[in-house]
């Protein structure tokens, strides 16, 4: 190991030492809120098939979820992944279930534990074998596995400095050293993060008399039988030893070897000799019940710092002896009282010094100095460790009440902004929804560009790219370009025989003025050709004078060099969402408003309306907070009101002239109520345009009349190539319609048969 | 007719009286420049198939082109169509041929005239019959047919005021009245626009002794035999009469009835009774040799005014009598000397008064007053008519020299800016080229939005929309969105194993500054993530200091909230144009430059270079004019030169640091020279991206090395989703490659088998 030891210490300061990729796996039990016991329902159908689901699996038993993050390029990203997957898991299980926040399960009986109903017969029989060998109770303990691979640049630079001939041999040496040191100092982490202090009544035959740091990390945890002892002194010995136990039947498979650290990258250990170890899996972390994800950012980064310290330190000389000694120390600490300090014989100062030197040598950001300071504080004061905090919640050697309370708290947190995806709130709501659906159904995802809402989704070899949740390979390029152009859209619709407002386009005011003769007796709309935000639009719902017409032209020409003069269409505007030839949703948008109750002031009514969890700010919620700003106050004044006016019961007051959701308008899902003839017509219009995903804005004077192509009884005023989806799903009124899930199902019909 | 007469006069002033659609057909003979006689080559293969070509057909004989405009919504548009089709026709026939600009052919012998090789056996035998009946010589006369349909709103408003019960009956009455009046006053147009004053030697058995106004409009023109006389007094009589002549064999088909006006809209006359006349075709116009299109805008609009005057005037009382009289008058005027005034008996004042009243009643724009003034001028002074002008060019009773000279002039005009499409120069060059190709191959086109470069193309029921010449239904929507995002593009290419510059994206300057450690020894590029015009980019082709790196970050963050730091790739940049999985062109762009000849100053060399017809301004030419502005002068100064410096022979001086075509750079087509391995790699990259039309920018240090996927010997620095096409076709150096034609062929493989 001589060319591995001291390697970090001799590296230049600008080595990208923090570069690494991370993966987390978290186990958690589903609990029934009514019984407060293990859920007896099967793994949720909503979560798709366990035969391929990359993110949400079942572990040992049917109600034990295993949440698996994708490989993350940073420690921040990995926790974000875990948060999102936790969020999806919580909202995909029955609403009256929650995830048990502790490593040790609540009270349970062996017969309540159903082995996971996996499709793979080998996996099923493997679990049955484990049940017989270790008992089902032990299997119900949950924890977090922490996977780390050192960064490619970092490895390459270290390799170059090592003098090694083979990168594979170098990586094997490096990761084996890391594993050895990790096992040597594992007790350090047991002290800091141990959080399985008690077992609920009935878990062990003989109950504990006092809380400890970590049952799970002691011999009472889920460990191999005593006859299994695998050496870590060399890779060859490690491999041969496990193969030996498998051949004698002491282990039923290589993966039955439970160690706090596992070599990873190949299915069979022997392959490491030729292919190299790719990464390490650390399996010793208890769930931190104070975080809904079971682990905090600081813990992830502190462990990362610890792992780097393990690289900084020299490898143990007499490996087996050292590891045996360390195992004894770990057992002692795991079973010590949570308020007990580290024992004198524990060489924690070695770790702290390594961390200090590392931070100094590589000039790590101040954040890591803070992490180290916190660790030192926890070593001085056991009360500051997770185990120390948890002690305060132990009641009569039980954590059931605490676990129930935290579980409910995290359940409610997940359902609080149920339209958003935790950790991804900065992305557009529709993209958050699509990501939620992808995680739920087990479609792989990668955010290629976060601010651009650009996703890569895939299943097996089938890749789909998606932007803004609805821009996909299913639409051909020229169609949205056509829809982006009002004039082109109208021409195409008209050519196909669909009703659009009559009108004309003008590039000069003179020309447009001459046109007045033709429209002087009509209600008209004057608008710039290409702006989209309502700027420069004048609406005359009765015939207007030449003077006002000219003013409207001036306003419109300020916005664009082309101006449209169209007939004004009277009626109510509805948004039809069409996907793949079918109208999936119909929405009515109405202006921001309140309805009186004869008691409250307008201000109070507004405040009450803003309590709706659907209302937020900046398009990150399905509805916007209503502000009583200048425009609203003017609108009230015109109606003879002030914010202090008390409205009679049932009287509605509009606070805005426009019906945009972005200015506090209400969304009303009327998909069921709308006559199917209009839905068909909207779908036909989208088809005529060639659009796959499309918002169709129809003005309908009287929805009781049936629409036909010959007598449409409506007019199409716009097609939208990037239609908002969330507003159809989460509405002020009406049931709401699933949209993003349908898009995903159409992108991956081989995964999602129907929705 | 009582409800038709006076209808216009009693209409309100705001009636859209000018509303109409127009269509023009122009016949013209192909002439061989070497022999100055009728071309003996077949109809050009480039023009696709005559079995469906909507725009360019052959008329009677193989060298007689018939140019047919689509239906135009204005008189301006119709002439623009004709100009473009003329342009395409001229550039599709052999370069040593031109279009004969006169109605009367040059000297020709009967045996030189080959009947058009049409595929339709009926059409062929019909022409053979005509040859026997009228002689091939007469058929060689060419003219313009003027089709007009009154606007839909105009017709509707007139119909509503007419009191008629049936719109079909109303339209038949209206168009029949128009036809009657047109024939009554046809002599007016013969006087103004007659332009077939002589026949070349050998055309008639007996030569003329003096020039006349219009042989073609006299009995010497191509008219029915004397035994055919069709009444226009009623639609029923008109139809029955023609049917009678067809049944007796006096006419071989209804269409053999040659009248100055023809009812149009149905294949069989009898259908007009039930379906109505749709429009009228006026067939009496000689080619105006002073315009390359054979007709001027003023003539088109004056005829329109004349037609409206025919509606303004009451219909003749005794139709047949009136029309006979008018025919006599027309014959007299047609055969009068071009400088002879209208005879006293010609009631031209009726027409002028009707025009005047019309202009006043409907307050037509001043332009029409000017047209009327011009007509009055021509009536007062026959020298001002086309015939009057033409007289000056008659030499020894021949116009051959004049025809040859004008024909050559129009030929050269067409070839002058051979990359552009006449009349459409305001559109993007690539779109002009695609329109040229569409007209050439007989694909129907409609410009849905001119400023947006948005085309509708179709053949039979197959419609394709195209924007910017290359945005089509062939690309899926998300691919160009991915290409528009540099980060996403790089990720996708990298995932597919293609070489892209290493680098990182930063949202904060702090983060980016920390990254300096990793790049301090490299050549790098610092650039804003999403700007495209070279703004905010700093290139360090040798390792840079932290200070300069920080400055570069500041500059880049001014342009975008995300900044990319990438390795600098040394080598030469080439643009590969990939279409449908195949690299179709490779271009090298070099900075604006001149190469000395030991004689001229830099200024003179620039002026000489700017003479290239490919150079123009504002992207409407394949190359840009080089200006010696501040940037160029600075660049010269840095090289120790001024515009007055005389460069030694062969010495090249760059005038710009950048190689953009838009700043005067040179385009060099090296498609043939580039090693095919790079073309394959570029095509594979586009395929990996899923792109149909795509520009691939590769930096290649040494093109003599062969590229493989494993050892690409190049780096992809950008993919372009809207790649310029024209620059590959019309180059400063190299043969140039057809691109738009290939796009069209791929859009319409059923029409264009190969290109």
XYZ file of C-alpha atoms in Angstrom, chain B residues 159-437:
279
model
C -75.498 40.609 -54.171
C -77.226 41.813 -51.015
C -78.004 45.127 -52.671
C -79.133 43.531 -55.948
C -82.358 42.030 -54.691
C -81.461 38.797 -56.468
C -82.616 35.577 -54.897
C -79.771 33.363 -56.038
C -76.107 34.171 -55.685
C -75.304 31.926 -58.646
C -77.769 33.693 -60.905
C -76.470 37.023 -59.658
C -72.872 36.124 -60.414
C -73.794 34.832 -63.860
C -75.637 38.092 -64.615
C -72.779 40.161 -63.281
C -69.985 38.371 -65.118
C -71.989 38.143 -68.328
C -72.603 41.911 -68.215
C -68.905 42.381 -67.603
C -68.083 40.173 -70.583
C -70.510 42.072 -72.802
C -69.138 45.455 -71.855
C -65.585 44.210 -72.113
C -66.219 43.103 -75.692
C -68.015 46.388 -76.390
C -65.024 48.422 -75.334
C -62.204 45.990 -76.100
C -60.861 48.371 -78.773
C -59.938 50.755 -75.943
C -57.422 48.209 -74.677
C -56.256 47.328 -78.174
C -55.407 50.987 -78.638
C -53.582 51.305 -75.318
C -51.757 48.002 -75.184
C -51.608 46.675 -78.738
C -47.990 45.642 -79.367
C -47.863 43.320 -82.345
C -47.197 45.815 -85.136
C -45.441 43.657 -87.692
C -44.889 40.066 -88.694
C -41.395 38.930 -89.542
C -40.641 37.918 -93.075
C -42.300 34.668 -94.081
C -44.935 34.741 -91.353
C -47.740 35.732 -93.706
C -47.836 34.777 -97.309
C -48.334 38.416 -98.137
C -46.286 40.821 -96.050
C -47.653 43.999 -94.472
C -46.741 47.344 -95.952
C -46.802 49.324 -92.707
C -46.827 48.660 -88.962
C -50.171 48.358 -87.180
C -51.292 48.399 -83.559
C -52.004 44.751 -83.011
C -51.953 42.030 -85.571
C -52.787 39.605 -82.804
C -56.031 41.459 -82.010
C -57.066 41.706 -85.651
C -58.577 39.080 -87.917
C -54.979 38.192 -88.804
C -54.425 36.948 -85.272
C -55.156 33.547 -83.960
C -58.966 33.570 -84.181
C -61.739 31.130 -84.926
C -62.775 30.535 -88.466
C -65.430 32.893 -89.746
C -68.208 30.330 -89.540
C -68.003 30.393 -85.739
C -70.024 33.205 -84.185
C -71.072 32.870 -80.558
C -73.662 35.241 -79.073
C -73.106 36.849 -75.667
C -76.659 38.087 -75.187
C -77.560 35.369 -72.707
C -75.687 32.626 -70.934
C -78.024 29.989 -72.344
C -77.466 31.194 -75.909
C -73.734 31.372 -75.373
C -73.623 27.812 -74.092
C -75.966 26.362 -76.691
C -74.117 28.046 -79.502
C -70.731 26.645 -78.485
C -72.269 23.215 -77.944
C -73.731 23.446 -81.410
C -70.355 24.216 -83.013
C -68.738 21.384 -81.124
C -71.448 18.957 -82.242
C -71.039 20.009 -85.860
C -67.254 19.802 -85.657
C -66.719 23.481 -86.378
C -64.981 23.451 -83.001
C -63.162 20.358 -81.836
C -63.765 21.245 -78.180
C -65.424 23.995 -76.181
C -62.030 25.420 -75.416
C -61.340 25.950 -79.124
C -63.684 28.918 -78.930
C -61.225 31.809 -78.910
C -62.775 34.967 -77.646
C -61.166 38.006 -76.092
C -63.132 37.041 -72.998
C -63.849 33.589 -71.727
C -66.185 32.556 -68.909
C -64.288 30.491 -66.363
C -64.732 28.252 -63.370
C -66.083 25.013 -64.873
C -64.683 22.665 -67.429
C -67.970 22.539 -69.321
C -69.869 25.708 -70.135
C -73.219 24.181 -69.252
C -72.151 23.831 -65.635
C -72.236 27.613 -65.280
C -76.007 27.459 -65.218
C -75.986 25.449 -62.015
C -72.621 26.276 -60.471
C -72.161 29.842 -61.639
C -69.359 31.612 -63.433
C -66.421 31.972 -61.046
C -64.210 34.380 -62.910
C -63.413 35.841 -66.323
C -60.375 35.370 -68.517
C -59.358 38.229 -70.801
C -57.137 36.966 -73.573
C -56.402 39.970 -75.730
C -53.161 41.348 -74.296
C -50.010 41.524 -76.363
C -46.685 41.072 -74.643
C -45.187 44.382 -73.615
C -41.556 43.997 -74.684
C -40.465 46.893 -72.483
C -41.060 44.825 -69.358
C -39.278 41.531 -68.736
C -42.543 40.050 -67.482
C -44.479 41.180 -70.593
C -46.798 43.417 -68.587
C -46.341 46.302 -66.157
C -47.946 46.978 -62.795
C -49.603 50.063 -64.233
C -51.106 48.056 -67.076
C -52.498 45.447 -64.693
C -54.077 48.134 -62.545
C -55.318 50.166 -65.514
C -57.022 47.052 -66.855
C -58.515 46.484 -63.410
C -59.829 50.048 -63.479
C -61.156 49.435 -66.994
C -62.948 46.285 -65.795
C -64.541 48.167 -62.919
C -65.589 50.856 -65.394
C -67.235 48.092 -67.421
C -69.263 47.249 -64.297
C -70.033 50.906 -63.699
C -71.428 51.362 -67.195
C -74.796 49.935 -68.103
C -74.857 46.772 -70.174
C -75.477 47.204 -73.900
C -79.117 47.181 -74.942
C -78.926 45.215 -78.180
C -76.080 42.978 -77.262
C -75.303 41.208 -80.519
C -75.576 44.381 -82.535
C -73.393 46.306 -80.116
C -70.809 43.587 -80.042
C -70.662 43.298 -83.821
C -70.145 47.029 -84.081
C -67.500 46.955 -81.387
C -65.705 44.088 -83.135
C -65.549 46.175 -86.285
C -64.165 49.111 -84.394
C -61.599 46.889 -82.734
C -60.494 45.481 -86.077
C -60.076 48.993 -87.425
C -58.014 50.139 -84.482
C -55.952 46.938 -84.391
C -54.950 47.440 -88.002
C -54.413 51.190 -87.805
C -50.973 52.746 -87.699
C -49.595 52.966 -84.171
C -49.429 56.715 -84.311
C -53.002 57.042 -85.452
C -55.409 58.432 -82.869
C -58.611 56.680 -81.894
C -61.189 57.182 -84.669
C -63.950 59.662 -84.071
C -66.623 57.004 -83.771
C -64.842 55.381 -80.797
C -66.816 56.342 -77.666
C -63.714 56.461 -75.462
C -65.170 59.331 -73.498
C -67.753 56.922 -72.038
C -64.945 54.816 -70.585
C -62.992 57.782 -69.277
C -66.076 59.229 -67.646
C -66.940 55.908 -66.036
C -63.405 55.665 -64.693
C -63.540 59.194 -63.366
C -66.882 58.674 -61.679
C -65.742 55.414 -60.194
C -62.598 56.971 -58.744
C -64.565 59.828 -57.295
C -67.456 57.729 -55.973
C -65.248 55.215 -54.159
C -62.522 57.720 -53.293
C -59.877 55.500 -54.797
C -56.256 56.285 -53.923
C -54.386 58.938 -55.894
C -52.569 56.163 -57.736
C -55.706 55.461 -59.751
C -56.110 59.120 -60.616
C -52.570 58.987 -61.981
C -53.368 55.872 -64.006
C -56.364 57.632 -65.495
C -54.264 60.722 -66.289
C -51.769 58.472 -68.057
C -54.524 56.818 -70.081
C -55.831 60.225 -71.099
C -52.343 61.193 -72.118
C -52.024 58.104 -74.271
C -55.353 58.795 -75.894
C -54.282 62.346 -76.730
C -50.871 61.229 -77.912
C -50.524 57.785 -79.540
C -46.748 58.012 -79.203
C -47.209 57.349 -75.476
C -48.859 53.964 -75.985
C -46.829 50.761 -76.016
C -47.402 50.539 -79.749
C -46.175 54.092 -80.100
C -42.986 53.334 -78.221
C -42.421 50.148 -80.126
C -42.610 51.951 -83.442
C -39.243 53.558 -82.747
C -37.630 50.128 -82.729
C -39.056 48.832 -85.982
C -36.299 48.550 -88.536
C -37.217 47.691 -92.075
C -40.540 46.282 -90.897
C -38.753 43.981 -88.523
C -38.395 43.862 -84.747
C -35.853 41.037 -84.721
C -32.892 43.148 -83.639
C -34.962 44.803 -80.930
C -36.384 41.457 -79.761
C -32.921 39.904 -79.622
C -31.562 42.838 -77.684
C -34.415 42.902 -75.170
C -34.386 39.127 -74.841
C -30.671 39.181 -74.057
C -31.187 42.045 -71.615
C -33.852 40.090 -69.686
C -31.728 36.954 -69.846
C -28.809 38.821 -68.266
C -31.092 40.415 -65.702
C -32.290 36.988 -64.578
C -28.729 35.708 -64.264
C -27.406 38.845 -62.637
C -28.244 37.924 -59.022
C -28.685 34.269 -59.775
C -28.935 33.310 -56.108
C -32.014 35.455 -55.496
C -35.629 35.081 -56.564
C -36.871 38.234 -58.296
C -39.496 40.027 -56.281
C -38.758 38.084 -53.095
C -35.416 39.689 -52.244
C -36.774 40.898 -48.913
C -37.083 37.299 -47.739
C -34.166 35.301 -46.388
C -31.896 34.006 -49.091
C -32.405 30.357 -48.191
C -36.166 30.805 -48.382
C -35.795 32.529 -51.769
C -33.772 29.536 -52.940
C -36.351 27.065 -51.676
C -39.139 29.045 -53.367
C -37.114 29.019 -56.586
C -36.797 25.243 -56.329
